[in-house]
């Protein structure tokens, strides 16, 4: 089916860059050796993994032997959390935030069920954490693991990760950050931001789905998660996904080359979208700290209507966006991130996220600004709720 696609869901996944696809192709063809093999052919392929590791190390400003390739950022997050808990046992306290990705929240909740002390720091109405609360939770701890995301996938809110890491260090804590949403958008430098562990995912910045990176600072106390062979210095068993590792390294190289230009090009698109929505749709609120936000992300609540309904109608028009709802259970649970920010009941269900990439254009923004306001108006006309029909008193 040939239809126009306006893809504004880049925080969910991105298109593989043509340069990345090109770099991967030989490894689906003649370069199929196993890097662990003793023969020259294994070594030949292994050299590309070595080179990829060096490129990722340059991207993070770390040493190549601090870079471990994984299957995805979910695995990297689990590795960080499980690995520290396995090292310290029950004496470890975990401090995280209420707005983390489920790949951090769920392993944290598992630890809690197993008897660890686990604290999810609340956020304020702008989605920011209180560093004094973090400090208070770390006081008197013996072995703490701080896991705080660098930027939020739903709102684009950027946390002061350098301060978080510095405070954590004052208390001797180990620090992990889920940096999935900053890769390719904000420079990552683990010499300036003293985290011990960091997760990124290929498919969020134009490499394929199914490859991630786990950064582990030398000397950090963390047990391996995936046990088996000796790959990745024994820290992550399993035969290396060579094509994807090469692709991820290429995506890092592209990100470094284009990051500054991209942010400059993307932000005006996002800002025009935001201003256009605010100007044409009444009863709308922008979610998240606008002063500390990724240049590509816009999260808006349309009061009195369902985000799912908006997404569904936009999808019919070829526009791909997302809501934060967890529809998996069949219930329309509102996003845990928007809820944690204390967004009013009338707006919590009507939140949708627009997330842009280098492949979006101003024409696409104009198309969305043309199509969205009538969709919102129609849904509002159908809604039993409204500013003069308060849902909290609706019988
Ligand atoms: C997408 C995402 C993940 C999960 O990444 P996968 O590679 O798909 O497992 C984790 N954290 C954040 C913030 C994300 O946006």
Coordinates of C-alpha atoms and ligand atoms in Angstrom, one line a residue:
X1 CA 0.0 0.0 0.0
X2 CA 1.5 3.3 -1.1
X3 CA 0.6 6.0 1.4
X4 CA 2.1 9.1 2.7
X5 CA 4.0 8.6 5.9
X6 CA 4.8 11.4 8.3
X7 CA 6.9 9.7 10.9
X8 CA 7.0 11.7 14.1
X9 CA 7.6 8.7 16.4
X10 CA 11.4 8.7 16.5
X11 CA 11.7 8.3 20.3
X12 CA 10.1 4.8 19.7
X13 CA 12.4 3.9 16.9
X14 CA 14.2 5.5 13.9
X15 CA 14.8 4.7 10.3
X16 CA 18.2 3.0 9.6
X17 CA 20.5 5.5 8.0
X18 CA 21.4 4.5 4.4
X19 CA 25.1 4.8 5.4
X20 CA 24.5 2.4 8.3
X21 CA 22.8 -0.1 6.0
X22 CA 25.6 0.1 3.5
X23 CA 28.3 -0.5 6.2
X24 CA 26.4 -3.6 7.5
X25 CA 25.9 -5.3 4.1
X26 CA 29.3 -7.1 3.8
X27 CA 28.6 -8.9 7.1
X28 CA 25.5 -10.5 5.7
X29 CA 27.6 -11.6 2.8
X30 CA 31.2 -12.6 2.5
X31 CA 32.3 -11.5 5.9
X32 CA 30.4 -14.1 7.9
X33 CA 33.2 -15.4 10.2
X34 CA 32.9 -15.8 13.9
X35 CA 35.2 -13.3 15.7
X36 CA 36.0 -16.0 18.3
X37 CA 37.3 -18.5 15.8
X38 CA 41.0 -19.2 15.7
X39 CA 41.5 -19.1 12.0
X40 CA 42.4 -16.0 9.9
X41 CA 38.8 -15.5 8.8
X42 CA 37.5 -15.1 12.3
X43 CA 40.3 -12.7 13.0
X44 CA 39.5 -10.7 9.9
X45 CA 35.9 -10.2 11.1
X46 CA 37.0 -9.7 14.7
X47 CA 39.1 -6.7 13.5
X48 CA 35.9 -5.0 12.5
X49 CA 34.4 -5.5 16.0
X50 CA 37.6 -4.1 17.5
X51 CA 37.3 -1.0 15.2
X52 CA 33.6 -0.6 16.1
X53 CA 34.5 -0.7 19.8
X54 CA 37.0 2.0 19.2
X55 CA 34.4 4.2 17.4
X56 CA 31.9 3.7 20.2
X57 CA 34.6 4.6 22.7
X58 CA 35.3 7.8 20.9
X59 CA 31.6 8.6 20.8
X60 CA 31.3 8.2 24.6
X61 CA 34.9 9.5 25.3
X62 CA 35.8 6.3 27.2
X63 CA 38.3 3.5 26.7
X64 CA 37.5 0.7 24.2
X65 CA 37.7 -1.9 27.0
X66 CA 34.9 -0.1 28.8
X67 CA 32.4 -0.7 25.9
X68 CA 30.3 -3.9 25.8
X69 CA 27.9 -4.7 23.0
X70 CA 24.5 -6.0 24.0
X71 CA 21.3 -7.0 22.3
X72 CA 19.4 -3.8 23.3
X73 CA 19.3 -1.0 25.9
X74 CA 16.8 -3.1 27.9
X75 CA 19.6 -5.7 28.3
X76 CA 22.1 -2.9 29.2
X77 CA 19.8 -1.5 31.9
X78 CA 19.2 -5.0 33.3
X79 CA 22.9 -5.7 33.3
X80 CA 23.7 -2.5 35.3
X81 CA 21.0 -3.1 37.9
X82 CA 21.2 -6.9 38.2
X83 CA 25.0 -6.8 38.0
X84 CA 25.3 -4.3 41.0
X85 CA 22.7 -6.2 43.1
X86 CA 24.6 -9.4 42.5
X87 CA 27.8 -7.8 43.6
X88 CA 26.6 -6.2 46.8
X89 CA 23.7 -8.4 47.8
X90 CA 21.0 -7.2 50.1
X91 CA 23.2 -4.4 51.4
X92 CA 22.6 -2.5 48.2
X93 CA 20.0 0.3 48.1
X94 CA 18.8 1.4 44.7
X95 CA 17.7 5.0 44.1
X96 CA 16.0 5.7 40.8
X97 CA 13.1 7.9 39.6
X98 CA 9.4 7.4 39.1
X99 CA 9.7 8.4 35.4
X100 CA 12.3 5.8 34.2
X101 CA 11.8 3.6 31.2
X102 CA 10.3 0.2 32.3
X103 CA 13.7 -1.4 31.5
X104 CA 14.9 0.3 34.7
X105 CA 11.7 0.5 36.7
X106 CA 10.8 -3.2 36.4
X107 CA 14.3 -4.6 37.4
X108 CA 14.1 -2.1 40.3
X109 CA 10.8 -3.5 41.3
X110 CA 12.1 -7.0 41.1
X111 CA 14.9 -6.1 43.5
X112 CA 12.4 -4.6 45.8
X113 CA 10.3 -7.8 45.8
X114 CA 13.5 -9.7 46.6
X115 CA 14.1 -7.6 49.7
X116 CA 16.3 -4.7 48.5
X117 CA 15.6 -1.2 49.5
X118 CA 14.5 0.6 46.4
X119 CA 13.4 4.2 46.2
X120 CA 11.7 5.9 43.2
X121 CA 12.3 9.6 43.5
X122 CA 9.2 11.7 42.6
X123 CA 9.3 14.5 40.0
X124 CA 7.7 17.9 40.1
X125 CA 5.1 19.3 37.7
X126 CA 7.8 20.0 35.1
X127 CA 9.1 16.5 35.3
X128 CA 12.3 17.4 37.1
X129 CA 13.8 15.7 40.1
X130 CA 14.9 17.3 43.4
X131 CA 18.6 16.9 43.9
X132 CA 18.2 17.4 47.7
X133 CA 15.8 14.4 47.8
X134 CA 18.5 12.4 46.1
X135 CA 21.1 13.5 48.6
X136 CA 18.7 12.7 51.5
X137 CA 18.2 9.1 50.2
X138 CA 21.9 8.6 49.8
X139 CA 22.8 9.8 53.3
X140 CA 24.1 7.0 55.5
X141 CA 24.0 4.3 52.7
X142 CA 26.8 1.8 52.5
X143 CA 26.3 0.6 48.9
X144 CA 24.0 2.6 46.8
X145 CA 23.1 2.3 43.1
X146 CA 21.8 5.4 41.6
X147 CA 20.0 4.9 38.2
X148 CA 18.7 8.1 36.7
X149 CA 17.9 8.5 33.1
X150 CA 19.7 11.3 31.2
X151 CA 16.6 12.3 29.2
X152 CA 13.0 11.1 29.3
X153 CA 11.6 9.3 26.3
X154 CA 8.1 10.6 26.8
X155 CA 8.6 14.3 27.5
X156 CA 12.2 14.9 26.4
X157 CA 13.0 16.4 29.8
X158 CA 16.8 16.3 30.4
X159 CA 17.9 15.6 33.9
X160 CA 21.0 17.3 35.4
X161 CA 22.9 14.1 35.1
X162 CA 26.3 15.6 35.9
X163 CA 25.1 16.9 39.2
X164 CA 23.3 13.6 39.9
X165 CA 26.6 11.7 39.3
X166 CA 28.6 14.1 41.4
X167 CA 26.2 13.9 44.3
X168 CA 26.2 10.1 44.1
X169 CA 30.0 10.1 44.1
X170 CA 30.0 12.1 47.3
X171 CA 28.3 9.2 49.0
X172 CA 30.4 6.5 47.3
X173 CA 27.4 5.3 45.2
X174 CA 27.6 3.6 41.8
X175 CA 25.9 5.6 39.1
X176 CA 24.0 4.3 36.1
X177 CA 22.3 6.4 33.5
X178 CA 19.9 5.3 30.7
X179 CA 21.2 7.6 28.0
X180 CA 19.1 6.1 25.2
X181 CA 17.3 9.3 24.3
X182 CA 20.4 11.5 24.3
X183 CA 22.5 9.5 21.9
X184 CA 22.8 11.5 18.8
X185 CA 21.0 14.5 20.3
X186 CA 23.3 15.7 23.1
X187 CA 27.1 15.0 23.2
X188 CA 27.9 12.2 25.7
X189 CA 31.2 12.5 27.5
X190 CA 31.8 10.1 30.5
X191 CA 35.0 12.1 31.4
X192 CA 32.8 15.2 32.1
X193 CA 29.8 13.3 33.4
X194 CA 31.2 10.8 35.9
X195 CA 28.7 8.0 35.6
X196 CA 30.0 4.4 36.1
X197 CA 27.5 2.7 33.7
X198 CA 25.5 3.9 30.8
X199 CA 23.1 2.4 28.3
X200 CA 22.4 3.3 24.7
X201 CA 20.4 1.6 22.0
X202 CA 21.2 1.4 18.2
X203 CA 17.6 1.7 16.9
X204 CA 17.0 5.1 18.7
X205 CA 19.7 6.8 16.6
X206 CA 19.5 5.3 13.1
X207 CA 21.2 1.9 13.6
X208 CA 19.0 -1.3 13.5
X209 CA 16.8 -2.7 16.3
X210 CA 18.5 -5.4 18.3
X211 CA 21.9 -3.9 19.3
X212 CA 22.9 -1.8 22.3
X213 CA 25.9 -0.7 24.3
X214 CA 26.6 -1.1 28.0
X215 CA 29.4 1.2 29.1
X216 CA 31.1 0.1 32.3
X217 CA 33.8 2.3 33.8
X218 CA 37.0 0.3 34.7
X219 CA 36.9 -0.9 38.3
X220 CA 33.2 -0.6 38.8
X221 CA 31.8 -3.3 41.0
X222 CA 29.2 -5.1 38.8
X223 CA 28.9 -8.8 38.1
X224 CA 28.3 -10.1 34.5
X225 CA 24.6 -10.6 33.7
X226 CA 24.7 -12.9 30.7
X227 CA 26.8 -16.0 31.5
X228 CA 28.2 -18.4 28.9
X229 CA 31.1 -17.9 26.6
X230 CA 34.1 -15.7 26.9
X231 CA 32.9 -13.0 24.5
X232 CA 33.1 -9.3 25.5
X233 CA 35.9 -10.1 28.0
X234 CA 33.6 -12.6 29.7
X235 CA 31.2 -9.8 30.7
X236 CA 28.5 -10.5 28.1
X237 CA 28.4 -14.0 26.7
X238 CA 27.0 -14.8 23.3
X239 CA 28.4 -14.6 19.8
X240 CA 28.8 -11.0 18.7
X241 CA 26.1 -9.6 16.4
X242 CA 28.8 -8.4 14.0
X243 CA 26.6 -6.7 11.3
X244 CA 24.7 -4.7 13.9
X245 CA 27.7 -3.8 16.0
X246 CA 29.3 -2.4 12.8
X247 CA 26.1 -0.6 12.1
X248 CA 25.9 0.9 15.5
X249 CA 29.4 2.2 15.3
X250 CA 28.6 3.8 12.0
X251 CA 25.6 5.5 13.6
X252 CA 27.9 6.9 16.3
X253 CA 30.2 8.3 13.6
X254 CA 27.3 9.9 11.8
X255 CA 25.9 11.3 15.1
X256 CA 29.2 12.9 16.0
X257 CA 29.5 14.4 12.6
X258 CA 26.0 15.8 12.4
X259 CA 24.8 16.4 16.0
X260 CA 25.2 20.1 16.2
X261 CA 23.7 20.8 12.8
X262 CA 20.8 18.4 13.5
X263 CA 19.8 20.1 16.7
X264 CA 19.9 23.4 15.0
X265 CA 17.7 22.1 12.2
X266 CA 15.3 20.1 14.3
X267 CA 14.5 22.5 17.1
X268 CA 12.8 25.0 14.7
X269 CA 10.6 22.2 13.4
X270 CA 9.6 21.1 16.9
X271 CA 9.1 24.8 18.0
X272 CA 6.9 25.5 15.1
X273 CA 4.8 22.4 15.8
X274 CA 4.5 23.4 19.4
X275 CA 3.5 27.1 18.7
X276 CA 1.1 26.0 15.9
X277 CA -0.7 23.5 18.2
X278 CA -0.9 26.1 21.0
X279 CA -2.3 28.7 18.6
X280 CA -4.9 26.5 17.0
X281 CA -6.1 24.1 19.7
X282 CA -7.7 25.4 22.9
X283 CA -7.3 23.6 26.3
X284 CA -3.9 22.3 25.5
X285 CA -0.8 22.0 27.8
X286 CA 2.8 21.2 27.0
X287 CA 4.2 18.6 29.3
X288 CA 7.7 18.8 30.6
X289 CA 10.4 21.4 31.5
X290 CA 10.6 23.5 28.4
X291 CA 14.0 25.0 29.4
X292 CA 15.6 21.5 29.7
X293 CA 14.2 19.5 26.9
X294 CA 15.6 17.5 24.0
X295 CA 15.4 19.5 20.7
X296 CA 13.3 16.8 19.0
X297 CA 10.5 16.0 21.5
X298 CA 7.1 17.6 22.2
X299 CA 4.6 16.1 24.6
X300 CA 1.2 17.8 24.6
X301 CA -2.0 17.1 26.6
X302 CA -5.3 17.8 24.8
X303 CA -7.8 18.1 27.7
X304 CA -11.0 16.2 27.7
X305 CA -10.1 13.8 25.0
X306 CA -8.2 10.5 24.7
X307 CA -4.7 10.5 23.3
X308 CA -5.4 7.1 21.7
X309 CA -8.3 8.6 19.7
X310 CA -6.1 11.4 18.4
X311 CA -3.4 8.9 17.5
X312 CA -5.9 6.7 15.7
X313 CA -7.3 9.5 13.6
X314 CA -3.8 10.8 12.7
X315 CA -2.7 7.3 11.8
X316 CA -5.5 7.3 9.2
X317 CA -4.0 10.4 7.7
X318 CA -0.5 8.8 7.6
X319 CA 0.8 10.6 10.7
X320 CA 2.7 8.4 13.2
X321 CA 2.8 9.6 16.8
X322 CA 2.5 7.9 20.1
X323 CA 0.7 8.1 23.4
X324 CA 2.3 7.1 26.6
X325 CA -0.4 4.7 27.5
X326 CA 0.2 1.1 28.3
X327 CA -2.5 -0.6 26.3
X328 CA -1.0 -4.0 26.7
X329 CA -3.3 -5.0 29.5
X330 CA -6.3 -3.9 27.5
X331 CA -6.9 -1.0 29.9
X332 CA -6.1 2.6 28.9
X333 CA -3.7 3.3 31.8
X334 CA -2.4 6.7 31.5
X335 CA 1.4 7.1 31.2
X336 CA 3.3 6.7 34.4
X337 CA 5.5 9.6 33.4
X338 CA 2.6 12.1 32.9
X339 CA 0.9 10.8 36.0
X340 CA 4.1 11.2 38.1
X341 CA 4.2 14.9 37.0
X342 CA 0.8 15.4 38.6
X343 CA -0.9 16.5 35.4
X344 CA -4.6 17.1 36.1
X345 CA -7.0 14.3 35.6
X346 CA -8.7 16.1 32.7
X347 CA -5.4 16.2 30.7
X348 CA -3.7 13.0 31.8
X349 CA -5.4 10.7 29.2
X350 CA -5.1 13.2 26.4
X351 CA -1.3 13.3 26.1
X352 CA 0.5 12.5 22.9
X353 CA 4.2 12.7 21.9
X354 CA 5.7 14.0 18.7
X355 CA 9.4 13.0 18.3
X356 CA 11.3 14.2 15.2
X357 CA 14.5 13.0 13.5
X358 CA 17.0 14.4 10.9
X359 CA 14.7 12.9 8.2
X360 CA 11.7 15.2 9.0
X361 CA 10.9 18.4 7.2
X362 CA 9.1 21.7 7.7
X363 CA 6.5 20.5 5.1
X364 CA 5.6 17.6 7.3
X365 CA 5.2 19.9 10.3
X366 CA 2.8 22.0 8.2
X367 CA 0.9 18.9 7.2
X368 CA 0.4 17.9 10.8
X369 CA -0.6 21.5 11.7
X370 CA -3.2 21.3 9.0
X371 CA -4.7 17.9 9.9
X372 CA -4.5 17.9 13.7
X373 CA -6.8 20.8 14.8
X374 CA -9.9 19.5 13.0
X375 CA -9.3 16.0 14.5
X376 CA -9.1 17.6 18.0
X377 CA -12.2 19.7 17.4
X378 CA -14.2 16.7 16.2
X379 CA -13.2 14.6 19.2
X380 CA -14.0 17.4 21.6
X381 CA -17.4 17.8 20.0
X382 CA -18.0 14.1 20.6
X383 CA -16.6 14.1 24.2
X384 CA -19.0 14.1 27.1
X385 CA -16.4 16.2 29.0
X386 CA -15.3 19.7 28.5
X387 CA -14.3 22.9 30.4
X388 CA -18.0 23.4 31.3
X389 CA -18.6 19.6 31.7
X390 CA -16.3 18.7 34.5
X391 CA -15.5 14.9 34.4
X392 CA -14.8 14.8 38.1
X393 CA -18.4 15.6 38.9
X394 CA -19.8 13.8 35.9
X395 CA -22.5 11.3 37.0
Ligands
LIG1 C1 13.7 2.7 23.8 C2 14.2 2.9 25.2 C3 14.8 1.8 25.9 C4 14.8 0.4 25.4 O1 15.6 0.2 24.4 P1 15.6 -1.1 23.5 O2 16.9 -1.1 22.8 O3 14.5 -1.1 22.6 O4 15.6 -2.2 24.5 C5 15.3 2.1 27.2 N1 15.2 3.3 27.7 C6 14.7 4.4 27.0 C7 14.8 5.7 27.6 C8 14.2 4.2 25.7 O5 13.7 5.2 25.1

